Coordinates of C-alpha atoms in Angstrom, one line a residue:
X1 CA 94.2 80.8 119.0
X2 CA 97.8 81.2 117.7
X3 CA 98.1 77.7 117.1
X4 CA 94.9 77.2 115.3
X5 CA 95.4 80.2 113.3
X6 CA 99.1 79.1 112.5
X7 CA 97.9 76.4 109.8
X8 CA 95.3 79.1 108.1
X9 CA 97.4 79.5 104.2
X10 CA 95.3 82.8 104.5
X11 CA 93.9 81.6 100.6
X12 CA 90.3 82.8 100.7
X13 CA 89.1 80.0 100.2
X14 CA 86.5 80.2 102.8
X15 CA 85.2 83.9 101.9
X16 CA 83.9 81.8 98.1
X17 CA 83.3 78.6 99.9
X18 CA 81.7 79.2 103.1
X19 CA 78.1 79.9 103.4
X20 CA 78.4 82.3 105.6
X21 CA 81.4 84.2 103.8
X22 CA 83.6 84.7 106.9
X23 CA 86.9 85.9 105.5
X24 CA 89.3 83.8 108.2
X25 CA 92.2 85.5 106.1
X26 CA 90.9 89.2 107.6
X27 CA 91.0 87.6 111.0
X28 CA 93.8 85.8 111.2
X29 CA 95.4 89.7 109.9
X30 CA 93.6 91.4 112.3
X31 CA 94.7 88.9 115.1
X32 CA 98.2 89.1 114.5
X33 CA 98.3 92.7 114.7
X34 CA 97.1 92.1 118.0
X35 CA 99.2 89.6 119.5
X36 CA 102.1 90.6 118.1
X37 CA 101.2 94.5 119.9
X38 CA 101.3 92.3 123.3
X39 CA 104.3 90.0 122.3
X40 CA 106.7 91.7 120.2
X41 CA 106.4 91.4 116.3
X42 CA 109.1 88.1 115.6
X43 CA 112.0 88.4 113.4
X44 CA 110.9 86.9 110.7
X45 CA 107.3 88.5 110.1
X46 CA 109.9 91.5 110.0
X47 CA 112.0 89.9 107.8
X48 CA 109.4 88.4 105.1
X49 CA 106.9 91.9 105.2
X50 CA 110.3 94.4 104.6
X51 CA 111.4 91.4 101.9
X52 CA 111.9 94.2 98.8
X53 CA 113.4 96.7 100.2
X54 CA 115.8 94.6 101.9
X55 CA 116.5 92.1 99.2
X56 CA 115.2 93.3 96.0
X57 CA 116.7 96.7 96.2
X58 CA 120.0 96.0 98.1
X59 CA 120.1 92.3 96.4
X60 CA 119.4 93.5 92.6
X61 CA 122.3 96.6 93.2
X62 CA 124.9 93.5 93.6
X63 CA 123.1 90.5 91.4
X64 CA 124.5 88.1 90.3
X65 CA 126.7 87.7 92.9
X66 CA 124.1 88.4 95.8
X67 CA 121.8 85.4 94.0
X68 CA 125.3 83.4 94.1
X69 CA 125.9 84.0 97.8
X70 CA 122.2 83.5 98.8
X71 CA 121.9 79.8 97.5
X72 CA 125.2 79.0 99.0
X73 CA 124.4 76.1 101.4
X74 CA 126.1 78.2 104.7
X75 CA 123.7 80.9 104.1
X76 CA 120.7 79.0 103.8
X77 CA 121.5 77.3 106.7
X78 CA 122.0 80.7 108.2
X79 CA 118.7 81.8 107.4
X80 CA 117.4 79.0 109.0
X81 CA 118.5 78.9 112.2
X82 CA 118.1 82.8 112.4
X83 CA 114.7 83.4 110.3
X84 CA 113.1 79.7 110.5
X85 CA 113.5 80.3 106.8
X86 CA 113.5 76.4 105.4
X87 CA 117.0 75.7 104.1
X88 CA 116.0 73.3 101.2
X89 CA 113.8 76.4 99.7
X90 CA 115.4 78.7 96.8
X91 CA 114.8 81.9 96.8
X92 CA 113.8 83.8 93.9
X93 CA 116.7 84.8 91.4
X94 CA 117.1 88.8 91.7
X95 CA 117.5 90.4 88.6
X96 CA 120.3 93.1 88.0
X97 CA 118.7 96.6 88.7
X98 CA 119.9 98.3 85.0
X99 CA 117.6 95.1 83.4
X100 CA 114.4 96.8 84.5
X101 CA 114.9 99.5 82.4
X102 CA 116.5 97.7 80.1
X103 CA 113.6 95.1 79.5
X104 CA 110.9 98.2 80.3
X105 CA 112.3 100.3 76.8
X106 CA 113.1 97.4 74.5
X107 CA 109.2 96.1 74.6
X108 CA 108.0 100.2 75.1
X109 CA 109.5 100.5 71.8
X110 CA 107.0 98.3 69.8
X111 CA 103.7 99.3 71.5
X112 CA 101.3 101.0 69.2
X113 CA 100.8 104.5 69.8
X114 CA 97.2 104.9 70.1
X115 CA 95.4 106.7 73.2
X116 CA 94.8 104.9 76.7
X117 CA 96.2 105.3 80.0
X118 CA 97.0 103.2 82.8
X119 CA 99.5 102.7 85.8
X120 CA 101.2 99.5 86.7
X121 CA 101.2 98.4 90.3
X122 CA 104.7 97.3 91.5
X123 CA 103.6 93.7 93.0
X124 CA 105.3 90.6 94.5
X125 CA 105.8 89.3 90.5
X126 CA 107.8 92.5 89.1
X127 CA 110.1 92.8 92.1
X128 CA 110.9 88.7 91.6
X129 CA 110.6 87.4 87.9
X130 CA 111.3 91.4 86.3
X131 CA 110.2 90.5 82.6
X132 CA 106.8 89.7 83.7
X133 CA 106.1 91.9 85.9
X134 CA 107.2 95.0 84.8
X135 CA 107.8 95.0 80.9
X136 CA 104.9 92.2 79.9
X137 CA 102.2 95.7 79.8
X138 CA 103.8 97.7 77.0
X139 CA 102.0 95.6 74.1
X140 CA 98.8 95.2 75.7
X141 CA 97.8 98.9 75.7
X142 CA 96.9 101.1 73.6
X143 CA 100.0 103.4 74.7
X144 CA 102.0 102.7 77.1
X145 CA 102.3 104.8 80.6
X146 CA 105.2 106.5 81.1
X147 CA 107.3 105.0 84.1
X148 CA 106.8 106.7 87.4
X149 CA 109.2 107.1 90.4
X150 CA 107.9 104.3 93.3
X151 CA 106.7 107.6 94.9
X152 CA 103.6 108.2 92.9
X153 CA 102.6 104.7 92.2
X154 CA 100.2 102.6 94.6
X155 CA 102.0 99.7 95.9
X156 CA 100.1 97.1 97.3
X157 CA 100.1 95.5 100.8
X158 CA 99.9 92.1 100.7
X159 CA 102.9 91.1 102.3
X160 CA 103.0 93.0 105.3
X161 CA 99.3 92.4 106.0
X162 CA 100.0 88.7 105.8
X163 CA 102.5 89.1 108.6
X164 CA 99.7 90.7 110.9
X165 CA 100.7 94.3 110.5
X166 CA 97.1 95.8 109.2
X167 CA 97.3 98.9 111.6
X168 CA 101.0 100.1 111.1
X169 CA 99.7 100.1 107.2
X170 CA 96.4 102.2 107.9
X171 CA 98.5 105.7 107.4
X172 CA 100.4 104.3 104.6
X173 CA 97.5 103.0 102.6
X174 CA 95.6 106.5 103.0
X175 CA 99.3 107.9 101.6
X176 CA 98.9 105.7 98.7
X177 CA 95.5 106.1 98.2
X178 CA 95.6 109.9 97.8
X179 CA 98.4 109.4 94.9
X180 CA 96.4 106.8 93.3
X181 CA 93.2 109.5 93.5
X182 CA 95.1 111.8 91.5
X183 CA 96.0 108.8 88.8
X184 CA 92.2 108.1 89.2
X185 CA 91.3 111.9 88.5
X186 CA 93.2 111.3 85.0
X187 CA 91.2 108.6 83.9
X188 CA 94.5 106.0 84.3
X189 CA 93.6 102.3 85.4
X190 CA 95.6 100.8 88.0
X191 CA 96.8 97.0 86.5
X192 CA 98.7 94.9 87.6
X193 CA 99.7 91.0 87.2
X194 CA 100.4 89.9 91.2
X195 CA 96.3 89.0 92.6
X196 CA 97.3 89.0 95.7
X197 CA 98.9 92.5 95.6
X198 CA 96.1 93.8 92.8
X199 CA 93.3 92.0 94.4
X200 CA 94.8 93.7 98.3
X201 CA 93.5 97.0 96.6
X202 CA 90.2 96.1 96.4
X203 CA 89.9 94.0 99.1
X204 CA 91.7 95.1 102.5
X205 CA 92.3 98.5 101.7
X206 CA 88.7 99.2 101.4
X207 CA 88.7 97.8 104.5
X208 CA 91.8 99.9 106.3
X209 CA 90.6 103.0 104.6
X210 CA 87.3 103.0 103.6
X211 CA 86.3 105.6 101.2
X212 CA 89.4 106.8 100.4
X213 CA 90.2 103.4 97.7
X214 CA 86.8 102.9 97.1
X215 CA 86.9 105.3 93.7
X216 CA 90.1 103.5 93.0
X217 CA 89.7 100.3 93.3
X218 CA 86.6 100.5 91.7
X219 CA 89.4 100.6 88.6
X220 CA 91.9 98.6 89.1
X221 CA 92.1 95.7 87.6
X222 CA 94.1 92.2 86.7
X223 CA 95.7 92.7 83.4
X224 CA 94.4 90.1 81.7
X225 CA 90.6 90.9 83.4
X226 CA 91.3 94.5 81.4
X227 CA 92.4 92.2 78.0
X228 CA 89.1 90.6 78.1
X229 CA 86.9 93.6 78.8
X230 CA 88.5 95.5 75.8
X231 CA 88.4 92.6 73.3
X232 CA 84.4 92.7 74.2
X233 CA 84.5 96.2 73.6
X234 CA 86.5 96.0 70.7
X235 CA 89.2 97.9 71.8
X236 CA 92.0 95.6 72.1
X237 CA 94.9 96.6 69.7
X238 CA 96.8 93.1 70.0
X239 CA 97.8 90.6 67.1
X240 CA 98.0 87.6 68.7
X241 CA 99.7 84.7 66.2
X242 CA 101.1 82.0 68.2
X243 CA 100.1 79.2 66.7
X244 CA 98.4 76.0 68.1
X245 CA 99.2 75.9 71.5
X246 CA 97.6 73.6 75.2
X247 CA 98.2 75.8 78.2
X248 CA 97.6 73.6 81.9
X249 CA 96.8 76.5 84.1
X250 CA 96.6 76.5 87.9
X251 CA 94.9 79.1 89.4
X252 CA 95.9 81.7 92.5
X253 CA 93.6 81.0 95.3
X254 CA 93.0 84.9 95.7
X255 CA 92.1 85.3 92.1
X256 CA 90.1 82.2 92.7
X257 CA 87.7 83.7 95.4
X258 CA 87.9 87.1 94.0
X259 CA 87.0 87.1 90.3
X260 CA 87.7 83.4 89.5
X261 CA 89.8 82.0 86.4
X262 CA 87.7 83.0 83.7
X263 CA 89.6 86.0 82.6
X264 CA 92.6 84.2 82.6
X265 CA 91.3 81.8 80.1
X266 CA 89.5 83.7 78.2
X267 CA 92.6 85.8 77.9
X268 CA 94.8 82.7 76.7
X269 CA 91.9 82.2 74.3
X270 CA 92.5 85.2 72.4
X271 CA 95.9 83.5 71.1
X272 CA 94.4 81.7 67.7
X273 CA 94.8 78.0 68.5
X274 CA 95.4 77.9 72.1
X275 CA 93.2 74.9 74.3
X276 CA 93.4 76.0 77.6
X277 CA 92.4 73.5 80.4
X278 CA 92.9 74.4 84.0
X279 CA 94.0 72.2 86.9
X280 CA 91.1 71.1 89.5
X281 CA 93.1 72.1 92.0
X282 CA 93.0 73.8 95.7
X283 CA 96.3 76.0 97.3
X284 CA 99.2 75.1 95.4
X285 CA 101.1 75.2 99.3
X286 CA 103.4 78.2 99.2
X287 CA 100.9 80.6 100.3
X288 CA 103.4 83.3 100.0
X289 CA 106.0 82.9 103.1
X290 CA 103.9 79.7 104.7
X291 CA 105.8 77.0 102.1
X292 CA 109.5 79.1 103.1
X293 CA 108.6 78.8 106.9
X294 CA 110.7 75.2 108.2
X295 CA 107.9 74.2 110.6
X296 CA 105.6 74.3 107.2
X297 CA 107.5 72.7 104.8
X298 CA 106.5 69.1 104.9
X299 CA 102.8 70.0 105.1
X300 CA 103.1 73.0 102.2
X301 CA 104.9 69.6 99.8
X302 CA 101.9 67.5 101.2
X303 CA 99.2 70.1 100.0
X304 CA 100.7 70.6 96.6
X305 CA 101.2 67.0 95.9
X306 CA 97.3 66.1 96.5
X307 CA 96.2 67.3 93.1
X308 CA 98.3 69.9 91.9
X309 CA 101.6 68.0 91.6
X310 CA 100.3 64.9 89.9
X311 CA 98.6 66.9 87.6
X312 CA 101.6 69.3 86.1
X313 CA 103.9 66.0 86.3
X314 CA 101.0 64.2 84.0
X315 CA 101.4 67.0 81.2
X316 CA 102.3 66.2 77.8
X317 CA 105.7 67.5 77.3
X318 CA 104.2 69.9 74.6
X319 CA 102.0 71.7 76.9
X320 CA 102.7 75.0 78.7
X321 CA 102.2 75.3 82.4
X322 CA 100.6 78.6 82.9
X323 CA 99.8 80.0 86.6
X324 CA 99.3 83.6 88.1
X325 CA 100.7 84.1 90.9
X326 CA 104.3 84.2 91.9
X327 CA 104.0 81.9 94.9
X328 CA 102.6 79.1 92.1
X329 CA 105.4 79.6 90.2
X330 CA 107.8 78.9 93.4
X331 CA 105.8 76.0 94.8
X332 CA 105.9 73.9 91.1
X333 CA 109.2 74.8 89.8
X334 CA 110.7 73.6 93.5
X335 CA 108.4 69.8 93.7
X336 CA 108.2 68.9 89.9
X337 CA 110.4 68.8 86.4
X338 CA 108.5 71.5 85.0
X339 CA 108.9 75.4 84.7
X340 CA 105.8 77.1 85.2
X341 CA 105.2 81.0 83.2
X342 CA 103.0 83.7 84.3
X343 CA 99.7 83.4 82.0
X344 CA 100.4 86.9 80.6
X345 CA 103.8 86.0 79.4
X346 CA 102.2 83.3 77.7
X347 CA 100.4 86.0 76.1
X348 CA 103.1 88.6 75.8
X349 CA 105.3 85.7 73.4
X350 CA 102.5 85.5 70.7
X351 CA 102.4 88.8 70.0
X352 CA 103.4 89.5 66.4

């Protein structure tokens, strides 16, 4: 069963697709928590589910020179024959700690200053590429929240779930559940950019806890599936002037199964002028730590390069290559020529 289950890319696929809706992702989470109770948890599930407090907070206190030492070839090759961690894979570049405020204040600055409230959700995307993640949500508010200490804001789970640690998580989520109740209670939405991570909330943690996220999750949202509800409501306080524009976009898988692309393009629609088309395409390949793992490697390049490769490489020069999910953004910028940007920074650049 370990075998089998070691080639599942946990993408969700089969929980749209499947007639019968079984979620194999939940299983393979639930079945890792139990093997890994009877055989030890390994070094590297360790390693990938305690990834941003070991790298992102230690890493960002010493960048650059941490992102200098990491891509040196002796440490990848380190990593690899401790971690399994593929040496030919880059990791993603840590950004200095004093930019996140930096970044946070300079775009807090222009927001309008009409009434709204909401929360952002630290996910795998602020912790890697910072100026997506955690400044892109000052402009598309009505008024910006004001920054809270990681105490008091919900952080999803993704990561360590992935690496089959569902039940260590159970006491946590409730934790984090309680704090995001009392954001609930004041009316703030939870949003946030990551699907995986945003998606977690109202997936597996109803799920772990039951009850206890149901109220929240019930409002929490991708950003740009809030964008598109308040531009039908006629709420949206953006002026959107980039000019003509063709956006490729490739699709997370989890956002795929969940709630689909259409609020992603209907978001990159509200830019006057923009043709969006996405890419028929399944898993990009990374599927978070499986494309970094060495036994995976060749097959995580084979996936990618059925559909999604040819289809990026194919793209006019002129036109933007838009995903939504940070594992996306690894998988094409490592196999292709081309640089890949979060949909909502995309969004965040035509704003006047």
């Amino acid at each position: 069963m370990y075998e089998a289950l070691d080639l599942c890319l946990e993408c969700k696929g089969c929980k749209r697709e499947c007639p019968s809706n079984v979620d194999l992702a939940k299983i393979k989470y639930e079945f890792l928590a139990h093997y890994y109770e009877k055989n030890g948890t390994p070094l590297r599930a360790k390693f990938f589910s305690n990834a941003k407090s070991l790298l992102n907070k230690v890493g960002s206190a010493f960048a650059p020179v941490s992102n200098w030492m990491l891509g040196l070839a002796p440490v990848r090759k380190l990593n690899e024959a401790i971690l399994g961690v593929d040496a030919r894979r880059e990791g993603r570049r840590l950004p200095p700690r004093r930019s996140r405020s930096g970044s946070a204040s300079a775009l807090s600055s222009r927001a309008p200053t009409r009434r709204a409230k909401w929360r952002s959700l630290p996910t795998a995307s602020s912790s890697g590429t910072i100026r997506m993640g955690r400044a892109d949500l000052s402009n598309c508010s009505k008024r910006p929240a004001s920054r809270s200490s990681s105490r008091r804001r919900p952080p999803a789970a993704a990561v360590r779930l992935s690496q089959g640690i569902p039940r260590r998580r159970a006491r946590k989520g409730r934790e984090q559940c309680a704090r995001a109740r009392a954001l609930r209670r004041s009316r703030r939405f939870v949003l946030g950019c990551e699907p995986s991570c945003l998606l977690t909330l109202r997936d597996e943690y109803v799920d772990l806890v039951k009850e206890a996220v149901r109220k929240v999750a019930a409002n929490a949202f991708l950003l740009d599936e809030f964008l598109v509800a308040r531009a039908k409501q006629g709420k949206l306080d953006l002026k959107l002037d980039g000019g003509p524009r063709k956006v490729l976009l490739h699709g997370h898988c989890h956002q795929k199964s969940h709630v689909g692309t259409a609020p992603t393009i209907e978001a990159l629609k509200l830019i006057p002028g923009c043709e969006v088309s996405e890419i028929n395409s399944g898993c990009c390949g990374m599927a978070g730590s499986f494309g970094f793992e060495k036994e995976h490697y060749e097959l995580s390049e084979k996936i990618g390069r059925e559909r999604l490769f040819p289809a990026v490489e194919a793209a006019d020069a002129d036109t933007e290559i838009a995903i939504t999910g940070v594992s996306c953004r690894q998988q094409i910028g490592h196999f292709t020529q081309r640089q890949p940007r979060h949909a909502i920074e995309i969004l965040r650049d035509a704003i006047r």
